[in-house]
Short mmCIF file of N, CA and C in Angstrom, two decimals:
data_model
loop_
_atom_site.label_atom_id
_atom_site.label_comp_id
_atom_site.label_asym_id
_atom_site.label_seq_id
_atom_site.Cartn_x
_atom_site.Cartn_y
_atom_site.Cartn_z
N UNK A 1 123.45 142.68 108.40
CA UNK A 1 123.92 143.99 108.79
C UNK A 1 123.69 144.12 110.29
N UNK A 2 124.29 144.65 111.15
CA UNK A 2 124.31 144.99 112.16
C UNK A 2 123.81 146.46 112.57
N UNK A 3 123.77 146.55 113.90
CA UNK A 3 123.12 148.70 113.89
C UNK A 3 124.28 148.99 114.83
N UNK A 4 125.78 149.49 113.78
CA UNK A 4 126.58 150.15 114.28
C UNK A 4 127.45 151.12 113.03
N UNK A 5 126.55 151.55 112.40
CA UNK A 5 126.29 152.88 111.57
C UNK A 5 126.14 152.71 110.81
N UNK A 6 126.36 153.57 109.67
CA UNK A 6 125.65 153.38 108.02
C UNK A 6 126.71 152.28 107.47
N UNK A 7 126.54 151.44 106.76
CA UNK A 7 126.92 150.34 106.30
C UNK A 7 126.26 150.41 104.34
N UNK A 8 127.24 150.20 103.53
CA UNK A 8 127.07 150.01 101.99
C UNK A 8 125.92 148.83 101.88
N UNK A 9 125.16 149.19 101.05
CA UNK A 9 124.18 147.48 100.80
C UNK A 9 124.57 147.28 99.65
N UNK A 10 124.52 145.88 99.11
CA UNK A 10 123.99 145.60 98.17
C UNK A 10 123.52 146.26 96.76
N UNK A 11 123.91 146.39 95.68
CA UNK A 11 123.11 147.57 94.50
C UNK A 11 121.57 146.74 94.66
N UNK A 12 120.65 147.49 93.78
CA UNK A 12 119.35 147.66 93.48
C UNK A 12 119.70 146.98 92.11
N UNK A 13 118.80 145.73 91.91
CA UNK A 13 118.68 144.82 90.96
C UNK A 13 117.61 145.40 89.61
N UNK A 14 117.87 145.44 88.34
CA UNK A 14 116.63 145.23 87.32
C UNK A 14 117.44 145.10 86.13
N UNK A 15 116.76 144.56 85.14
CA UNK A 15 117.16 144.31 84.09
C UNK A 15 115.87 144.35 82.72
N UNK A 16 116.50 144.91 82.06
CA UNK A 16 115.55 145.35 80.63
C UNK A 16 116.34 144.58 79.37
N UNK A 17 115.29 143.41 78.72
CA UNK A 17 116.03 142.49 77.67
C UNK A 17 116.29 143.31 76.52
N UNK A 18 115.59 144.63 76.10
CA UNK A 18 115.69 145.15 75.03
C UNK A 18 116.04 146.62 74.85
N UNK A 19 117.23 147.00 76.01
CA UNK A 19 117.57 148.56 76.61
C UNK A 19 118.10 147.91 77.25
N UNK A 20 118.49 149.56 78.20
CA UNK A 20 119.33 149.50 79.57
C UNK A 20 118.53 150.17 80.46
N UNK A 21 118.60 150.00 81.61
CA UNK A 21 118.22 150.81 82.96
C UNK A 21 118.80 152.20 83.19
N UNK A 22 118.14 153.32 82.83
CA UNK A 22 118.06 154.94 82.89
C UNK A 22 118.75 155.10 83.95
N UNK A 23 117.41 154.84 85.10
CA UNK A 23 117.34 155.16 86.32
C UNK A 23 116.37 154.35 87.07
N UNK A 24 116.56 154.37 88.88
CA UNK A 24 115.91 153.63 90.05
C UNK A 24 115.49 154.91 90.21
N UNK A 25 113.67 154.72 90.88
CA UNK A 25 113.03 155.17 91.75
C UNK A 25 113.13 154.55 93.49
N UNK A 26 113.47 155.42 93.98
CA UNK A 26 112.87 154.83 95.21
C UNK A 26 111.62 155.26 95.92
N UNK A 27 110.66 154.34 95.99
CA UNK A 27 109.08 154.52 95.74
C UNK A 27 108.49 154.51 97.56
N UNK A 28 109.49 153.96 98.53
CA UNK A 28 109.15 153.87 99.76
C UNK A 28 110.15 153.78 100.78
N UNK A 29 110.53 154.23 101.76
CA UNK A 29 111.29 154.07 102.84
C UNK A 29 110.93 153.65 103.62
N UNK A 30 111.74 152.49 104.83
CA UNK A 30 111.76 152.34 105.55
C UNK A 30 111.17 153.09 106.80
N UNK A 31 110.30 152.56 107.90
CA UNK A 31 109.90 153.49 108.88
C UNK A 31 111.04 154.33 109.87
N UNK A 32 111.25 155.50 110.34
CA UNK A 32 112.25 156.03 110.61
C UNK A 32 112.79 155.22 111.68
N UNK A 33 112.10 154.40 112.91
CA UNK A 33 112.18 154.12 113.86
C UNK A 33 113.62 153.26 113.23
N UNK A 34 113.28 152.20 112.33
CA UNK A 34 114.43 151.63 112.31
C UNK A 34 115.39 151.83 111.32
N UNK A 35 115.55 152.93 110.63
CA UNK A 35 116.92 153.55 110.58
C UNK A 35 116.40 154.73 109.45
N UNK A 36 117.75 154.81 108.45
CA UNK A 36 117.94 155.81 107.25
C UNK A 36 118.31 154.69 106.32
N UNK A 37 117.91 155.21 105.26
CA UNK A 37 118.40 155.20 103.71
C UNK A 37 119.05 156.38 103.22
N UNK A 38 120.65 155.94 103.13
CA UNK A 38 121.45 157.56 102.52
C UNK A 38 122.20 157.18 101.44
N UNK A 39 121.91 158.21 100.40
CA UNK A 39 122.99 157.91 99.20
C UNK A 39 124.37 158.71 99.40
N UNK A 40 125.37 158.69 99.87
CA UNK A 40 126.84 159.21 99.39
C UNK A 40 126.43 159.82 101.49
N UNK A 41 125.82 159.19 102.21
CA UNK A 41 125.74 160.01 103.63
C UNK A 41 124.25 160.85 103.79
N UNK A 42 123.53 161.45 103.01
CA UNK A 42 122.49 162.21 102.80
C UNK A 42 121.11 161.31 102.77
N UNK A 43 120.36 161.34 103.42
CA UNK A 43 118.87 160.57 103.51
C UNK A 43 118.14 160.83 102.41
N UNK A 44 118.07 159.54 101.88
CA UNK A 44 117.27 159.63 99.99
C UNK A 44 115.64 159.79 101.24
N UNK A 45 114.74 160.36 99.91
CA UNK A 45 113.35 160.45 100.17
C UNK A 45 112.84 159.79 98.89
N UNK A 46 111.28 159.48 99.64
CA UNK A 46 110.43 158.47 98.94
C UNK A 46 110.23 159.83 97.38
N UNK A 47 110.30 158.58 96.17
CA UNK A 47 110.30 159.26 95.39
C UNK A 47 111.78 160.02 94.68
N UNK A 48 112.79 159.46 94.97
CA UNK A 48 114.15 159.86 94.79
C UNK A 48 114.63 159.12 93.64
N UNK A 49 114.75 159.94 92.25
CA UNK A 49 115.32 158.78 91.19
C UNK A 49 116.83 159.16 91.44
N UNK A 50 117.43 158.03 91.25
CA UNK A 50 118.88 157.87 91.52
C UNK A 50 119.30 157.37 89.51
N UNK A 51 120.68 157.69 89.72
CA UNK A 51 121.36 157.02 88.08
C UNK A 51 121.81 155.55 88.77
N UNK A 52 122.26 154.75 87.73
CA UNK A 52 122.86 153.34 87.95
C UNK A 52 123.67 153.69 88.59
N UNK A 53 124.69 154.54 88.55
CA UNK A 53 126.01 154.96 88.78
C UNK A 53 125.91 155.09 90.74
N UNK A 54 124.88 155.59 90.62
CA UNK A 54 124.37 156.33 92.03
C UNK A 54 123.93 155.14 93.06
N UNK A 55 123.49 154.23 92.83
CA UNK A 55 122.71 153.19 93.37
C UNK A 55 124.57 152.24 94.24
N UNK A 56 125.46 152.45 93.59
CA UNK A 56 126.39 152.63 94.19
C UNK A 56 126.93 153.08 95.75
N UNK A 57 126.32 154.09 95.82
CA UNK A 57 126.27 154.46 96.62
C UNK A 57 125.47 154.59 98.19
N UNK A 58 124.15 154.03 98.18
CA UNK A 58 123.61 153.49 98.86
C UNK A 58 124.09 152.82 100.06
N UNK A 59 123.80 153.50 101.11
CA UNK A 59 123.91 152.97 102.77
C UNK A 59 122.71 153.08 103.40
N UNK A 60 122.88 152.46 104.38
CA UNK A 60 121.46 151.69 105.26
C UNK A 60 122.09 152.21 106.92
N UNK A 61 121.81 153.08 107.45
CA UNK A 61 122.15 153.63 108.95
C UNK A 61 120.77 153.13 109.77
N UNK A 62 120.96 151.91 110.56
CA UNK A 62 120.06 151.78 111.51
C UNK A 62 120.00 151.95 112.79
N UNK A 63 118.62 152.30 113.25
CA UNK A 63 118.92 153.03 114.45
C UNK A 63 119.13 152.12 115.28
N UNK A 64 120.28 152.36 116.26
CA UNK A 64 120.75 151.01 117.28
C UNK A 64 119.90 150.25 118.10
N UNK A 65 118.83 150.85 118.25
CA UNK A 65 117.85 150.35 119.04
C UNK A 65 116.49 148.82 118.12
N UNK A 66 116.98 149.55 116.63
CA UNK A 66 116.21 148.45 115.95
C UNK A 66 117.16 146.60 115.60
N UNK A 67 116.16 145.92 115.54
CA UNK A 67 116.20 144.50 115.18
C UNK A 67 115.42 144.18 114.52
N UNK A 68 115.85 143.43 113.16
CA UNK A 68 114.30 142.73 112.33
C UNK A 68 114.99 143.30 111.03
N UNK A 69 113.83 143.44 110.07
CA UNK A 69 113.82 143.41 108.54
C UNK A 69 113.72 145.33 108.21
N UNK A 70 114.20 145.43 107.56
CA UNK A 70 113.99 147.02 106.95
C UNK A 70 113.38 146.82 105.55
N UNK A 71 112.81 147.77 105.00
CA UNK A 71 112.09 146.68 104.05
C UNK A 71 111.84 148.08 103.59
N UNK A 72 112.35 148.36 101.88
CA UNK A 72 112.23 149.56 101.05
C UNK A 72 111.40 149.19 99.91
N UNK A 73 111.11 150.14 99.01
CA UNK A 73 110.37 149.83 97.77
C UNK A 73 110.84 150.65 96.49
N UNK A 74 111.06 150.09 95.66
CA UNK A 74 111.77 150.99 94.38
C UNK A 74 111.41 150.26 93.11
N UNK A 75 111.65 150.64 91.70
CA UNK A 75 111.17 150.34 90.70
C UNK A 75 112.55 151.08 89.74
N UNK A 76 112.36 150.61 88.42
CA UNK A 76 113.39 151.05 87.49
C UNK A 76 113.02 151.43 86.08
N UNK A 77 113.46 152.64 85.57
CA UNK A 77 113.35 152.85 84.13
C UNK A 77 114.01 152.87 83.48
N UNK A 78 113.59 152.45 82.38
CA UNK A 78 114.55 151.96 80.91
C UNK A 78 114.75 153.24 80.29
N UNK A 79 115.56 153.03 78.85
CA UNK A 79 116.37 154.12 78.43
C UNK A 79 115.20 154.47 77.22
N UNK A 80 113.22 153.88 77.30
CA UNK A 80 112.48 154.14 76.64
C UNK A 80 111.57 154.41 77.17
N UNK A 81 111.97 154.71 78.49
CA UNK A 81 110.98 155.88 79.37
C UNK A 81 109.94 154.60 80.79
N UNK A 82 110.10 153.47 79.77
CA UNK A 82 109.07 152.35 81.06
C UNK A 82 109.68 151.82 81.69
N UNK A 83 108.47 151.94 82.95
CA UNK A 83 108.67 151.90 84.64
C UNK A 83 108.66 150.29 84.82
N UNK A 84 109.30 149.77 85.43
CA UNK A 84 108.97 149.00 85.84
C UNK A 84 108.26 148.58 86.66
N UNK A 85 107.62 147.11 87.39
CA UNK A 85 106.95 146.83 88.67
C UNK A 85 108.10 147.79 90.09
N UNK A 86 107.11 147.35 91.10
CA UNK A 86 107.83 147.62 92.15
C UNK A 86 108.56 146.63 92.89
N UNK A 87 109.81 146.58 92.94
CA UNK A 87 110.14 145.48 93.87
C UNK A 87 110.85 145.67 95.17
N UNK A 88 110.79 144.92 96.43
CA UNK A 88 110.85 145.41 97.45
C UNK A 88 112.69 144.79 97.85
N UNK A 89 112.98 145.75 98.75
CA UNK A 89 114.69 145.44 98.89
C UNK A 89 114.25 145.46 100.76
N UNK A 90 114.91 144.12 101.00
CA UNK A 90 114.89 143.90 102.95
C UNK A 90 116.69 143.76 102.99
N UNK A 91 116.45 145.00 104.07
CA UNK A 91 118.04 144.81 105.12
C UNK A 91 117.39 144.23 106.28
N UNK A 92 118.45 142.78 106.15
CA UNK A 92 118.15 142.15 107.72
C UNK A 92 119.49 143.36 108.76
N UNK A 93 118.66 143.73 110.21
CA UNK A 93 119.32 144.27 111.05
C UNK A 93 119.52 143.37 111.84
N UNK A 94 120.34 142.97 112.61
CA UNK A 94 120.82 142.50 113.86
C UNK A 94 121.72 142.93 114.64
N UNK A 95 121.62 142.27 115.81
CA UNK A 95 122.91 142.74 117.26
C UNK A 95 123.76 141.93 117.49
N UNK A 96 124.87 141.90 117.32
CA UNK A 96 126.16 141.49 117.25
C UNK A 96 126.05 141.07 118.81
N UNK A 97 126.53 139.78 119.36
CA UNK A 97 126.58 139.39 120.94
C UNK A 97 128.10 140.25 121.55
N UNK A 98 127.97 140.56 122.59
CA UNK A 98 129.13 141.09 123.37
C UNK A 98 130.31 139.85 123.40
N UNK A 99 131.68 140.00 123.18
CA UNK A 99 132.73 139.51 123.84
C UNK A 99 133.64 139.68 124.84
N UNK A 100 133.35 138.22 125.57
CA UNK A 100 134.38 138.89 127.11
C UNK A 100 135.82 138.59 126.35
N UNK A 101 136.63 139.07 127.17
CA UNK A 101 137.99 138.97 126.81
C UNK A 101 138.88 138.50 127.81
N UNK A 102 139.34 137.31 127.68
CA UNK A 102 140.39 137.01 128.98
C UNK A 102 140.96 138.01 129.38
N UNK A 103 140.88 137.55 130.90
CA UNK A 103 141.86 138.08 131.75
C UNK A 103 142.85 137.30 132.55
N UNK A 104 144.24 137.34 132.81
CA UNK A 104 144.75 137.14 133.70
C UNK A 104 145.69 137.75 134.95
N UNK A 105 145.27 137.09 136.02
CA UNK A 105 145.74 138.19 137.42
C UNK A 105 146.78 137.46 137.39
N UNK A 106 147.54 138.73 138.06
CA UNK A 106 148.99 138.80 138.38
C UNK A 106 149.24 137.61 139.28
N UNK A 107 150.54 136.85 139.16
CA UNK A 107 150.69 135.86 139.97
C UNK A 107 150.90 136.32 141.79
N UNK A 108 150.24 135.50 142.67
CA UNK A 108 149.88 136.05 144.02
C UNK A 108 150.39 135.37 145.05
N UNK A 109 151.09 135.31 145.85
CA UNK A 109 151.32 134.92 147.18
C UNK A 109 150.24 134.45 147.76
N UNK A 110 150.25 132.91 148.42
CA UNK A 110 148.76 132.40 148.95
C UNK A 110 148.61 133.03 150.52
N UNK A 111 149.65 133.41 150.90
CA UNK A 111 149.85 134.45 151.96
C UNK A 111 149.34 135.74 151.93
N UNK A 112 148.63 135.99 150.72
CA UNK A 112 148.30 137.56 150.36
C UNK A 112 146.66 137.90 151.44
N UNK A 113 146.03 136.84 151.44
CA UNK A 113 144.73 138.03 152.11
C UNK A 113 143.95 137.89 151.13
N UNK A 114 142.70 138.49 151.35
CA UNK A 114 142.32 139.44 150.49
C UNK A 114 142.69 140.60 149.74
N UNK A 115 142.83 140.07 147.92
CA UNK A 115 143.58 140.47 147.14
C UNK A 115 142.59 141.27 146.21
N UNK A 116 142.35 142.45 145.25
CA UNK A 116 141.41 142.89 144.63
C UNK A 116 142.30 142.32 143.21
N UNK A 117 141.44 141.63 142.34
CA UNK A 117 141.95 141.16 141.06
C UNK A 117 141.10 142.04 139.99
N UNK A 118 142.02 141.83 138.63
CA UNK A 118 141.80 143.00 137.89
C UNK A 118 140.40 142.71 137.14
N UNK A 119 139.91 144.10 136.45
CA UNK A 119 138.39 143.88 136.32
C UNK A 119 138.10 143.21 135.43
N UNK A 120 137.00 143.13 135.03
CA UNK A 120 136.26 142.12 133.77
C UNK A 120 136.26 142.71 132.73
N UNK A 121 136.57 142.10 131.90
CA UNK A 121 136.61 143.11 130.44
C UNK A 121 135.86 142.16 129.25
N UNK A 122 134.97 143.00 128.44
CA UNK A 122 134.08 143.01 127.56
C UNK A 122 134.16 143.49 126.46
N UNK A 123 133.33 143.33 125.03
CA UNK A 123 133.70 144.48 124.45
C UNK A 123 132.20 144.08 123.70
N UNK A 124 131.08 145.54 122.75
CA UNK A 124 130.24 145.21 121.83
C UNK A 124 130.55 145.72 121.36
N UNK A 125 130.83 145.64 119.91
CA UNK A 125 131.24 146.25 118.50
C UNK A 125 129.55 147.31 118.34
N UNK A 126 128.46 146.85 118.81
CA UNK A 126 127.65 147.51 118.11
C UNK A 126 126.64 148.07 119.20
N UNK A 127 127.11 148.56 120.88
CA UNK A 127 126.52 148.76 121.85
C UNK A 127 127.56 148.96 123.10
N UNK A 128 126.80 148.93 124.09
CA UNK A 128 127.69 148.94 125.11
C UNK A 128 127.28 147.68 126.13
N UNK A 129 128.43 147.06 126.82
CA UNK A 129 128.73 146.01 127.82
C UNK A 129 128.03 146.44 128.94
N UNK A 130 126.55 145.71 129.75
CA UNK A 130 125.98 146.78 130.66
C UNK A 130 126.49 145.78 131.96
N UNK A 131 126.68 144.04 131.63
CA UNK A 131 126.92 143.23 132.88
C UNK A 131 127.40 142.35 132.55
N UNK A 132 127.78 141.34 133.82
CA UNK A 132 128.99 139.93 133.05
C UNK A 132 128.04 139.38 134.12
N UNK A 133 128.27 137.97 133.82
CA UNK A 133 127.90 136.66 134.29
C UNK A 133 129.50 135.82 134.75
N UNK A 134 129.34 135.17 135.47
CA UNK A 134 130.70 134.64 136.24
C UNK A 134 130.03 133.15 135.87
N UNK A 135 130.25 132.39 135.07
CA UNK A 135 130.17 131.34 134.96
C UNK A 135 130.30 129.89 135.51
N UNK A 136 131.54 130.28 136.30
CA UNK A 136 132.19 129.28 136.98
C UNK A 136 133.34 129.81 138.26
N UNK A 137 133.54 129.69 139.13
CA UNK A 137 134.35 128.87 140.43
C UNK A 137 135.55 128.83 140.72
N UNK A 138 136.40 129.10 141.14
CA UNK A 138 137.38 128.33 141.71
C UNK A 138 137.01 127.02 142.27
N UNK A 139 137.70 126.23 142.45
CA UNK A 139 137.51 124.74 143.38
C UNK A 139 137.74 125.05 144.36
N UNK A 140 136.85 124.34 145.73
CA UNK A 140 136.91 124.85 146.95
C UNK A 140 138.72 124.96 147.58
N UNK A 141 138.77 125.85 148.11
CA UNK A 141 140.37 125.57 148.61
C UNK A 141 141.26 126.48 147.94
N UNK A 142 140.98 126.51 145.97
CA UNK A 142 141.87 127.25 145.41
C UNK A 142 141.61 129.02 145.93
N UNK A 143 140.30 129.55 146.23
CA UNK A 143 140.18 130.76 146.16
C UNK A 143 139.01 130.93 146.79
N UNK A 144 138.91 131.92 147.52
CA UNK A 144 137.93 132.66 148.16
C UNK A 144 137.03 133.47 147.69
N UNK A 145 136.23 133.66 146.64
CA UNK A 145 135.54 134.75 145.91
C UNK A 145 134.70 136.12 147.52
N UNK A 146 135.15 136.85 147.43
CA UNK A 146 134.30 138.05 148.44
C UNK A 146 133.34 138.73 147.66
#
């Protein structure tokens, strides 16, 4: 997952050999710093039983500034009232790298001078472009960089 807004996870796993699963507790949240847990948009709280149906619904909004593991805690009950253990659910967060995007300048008269060529273009799906790196050169002769 990336931190460029609430994003669907994954359902919440359990299984009962002799029933069905009632309902999920969710027994712990994530620290706020690195994001939300929302069911249908709305921030579940520790202690939130959800239906199967509901667990559906589940998104993970991290805050753009976080990187690393998000790491929740929940448990499940059967349709004979018992809880299960607790088991823990990790959203990996990460940052998507910026892409430059070709450019090409208008064809130029070698007679032109000093010419202003068009700007650098970038793009982050999950941030903003703060600087570029110029990698490479003209060959001496082809161009003058100012």
């Amino acid at each position: 997952m990336n931190n460029n807004g609430a994003t669907a996870i994954p359902s919440l796993i359990a299984s009962d050999p002799d029933g069905t699963i009632a309902s999920y507790t969710i027994e712990s949240l994530p620290p706020a710093y690195q994001g939300v847990l929302l069911l249908g948009g709305i921030p579940v709280t520790a202690g939130q039983v959800l239906t199967p149906a509901e667990i559906s619904l589940l998104q993970f909004d991290p805050n753009p500034a976080f990187t690393g593991n998000a790491i929740f805690e929940y448990s499940a009950t059967d349709n004979s009232g018992f809880t299960s253990n607790s088991a823990l659910y990790t959203i990996p967060v990460n940052n998507l790298p910026p892409t430059a995007i070709p450019v090409v300048a208008p064809v130029m008269p070698n007679s032109n001078g000093p010419t202003a060529i068009p700007s650098l273009v970038g793009s982050d799906a999950d941030g903003t472009v703060v600087s570029y790196t110029i990698s490479s050169l003209p060959l001496p002769g082809q161009a003058f960089c100012y």
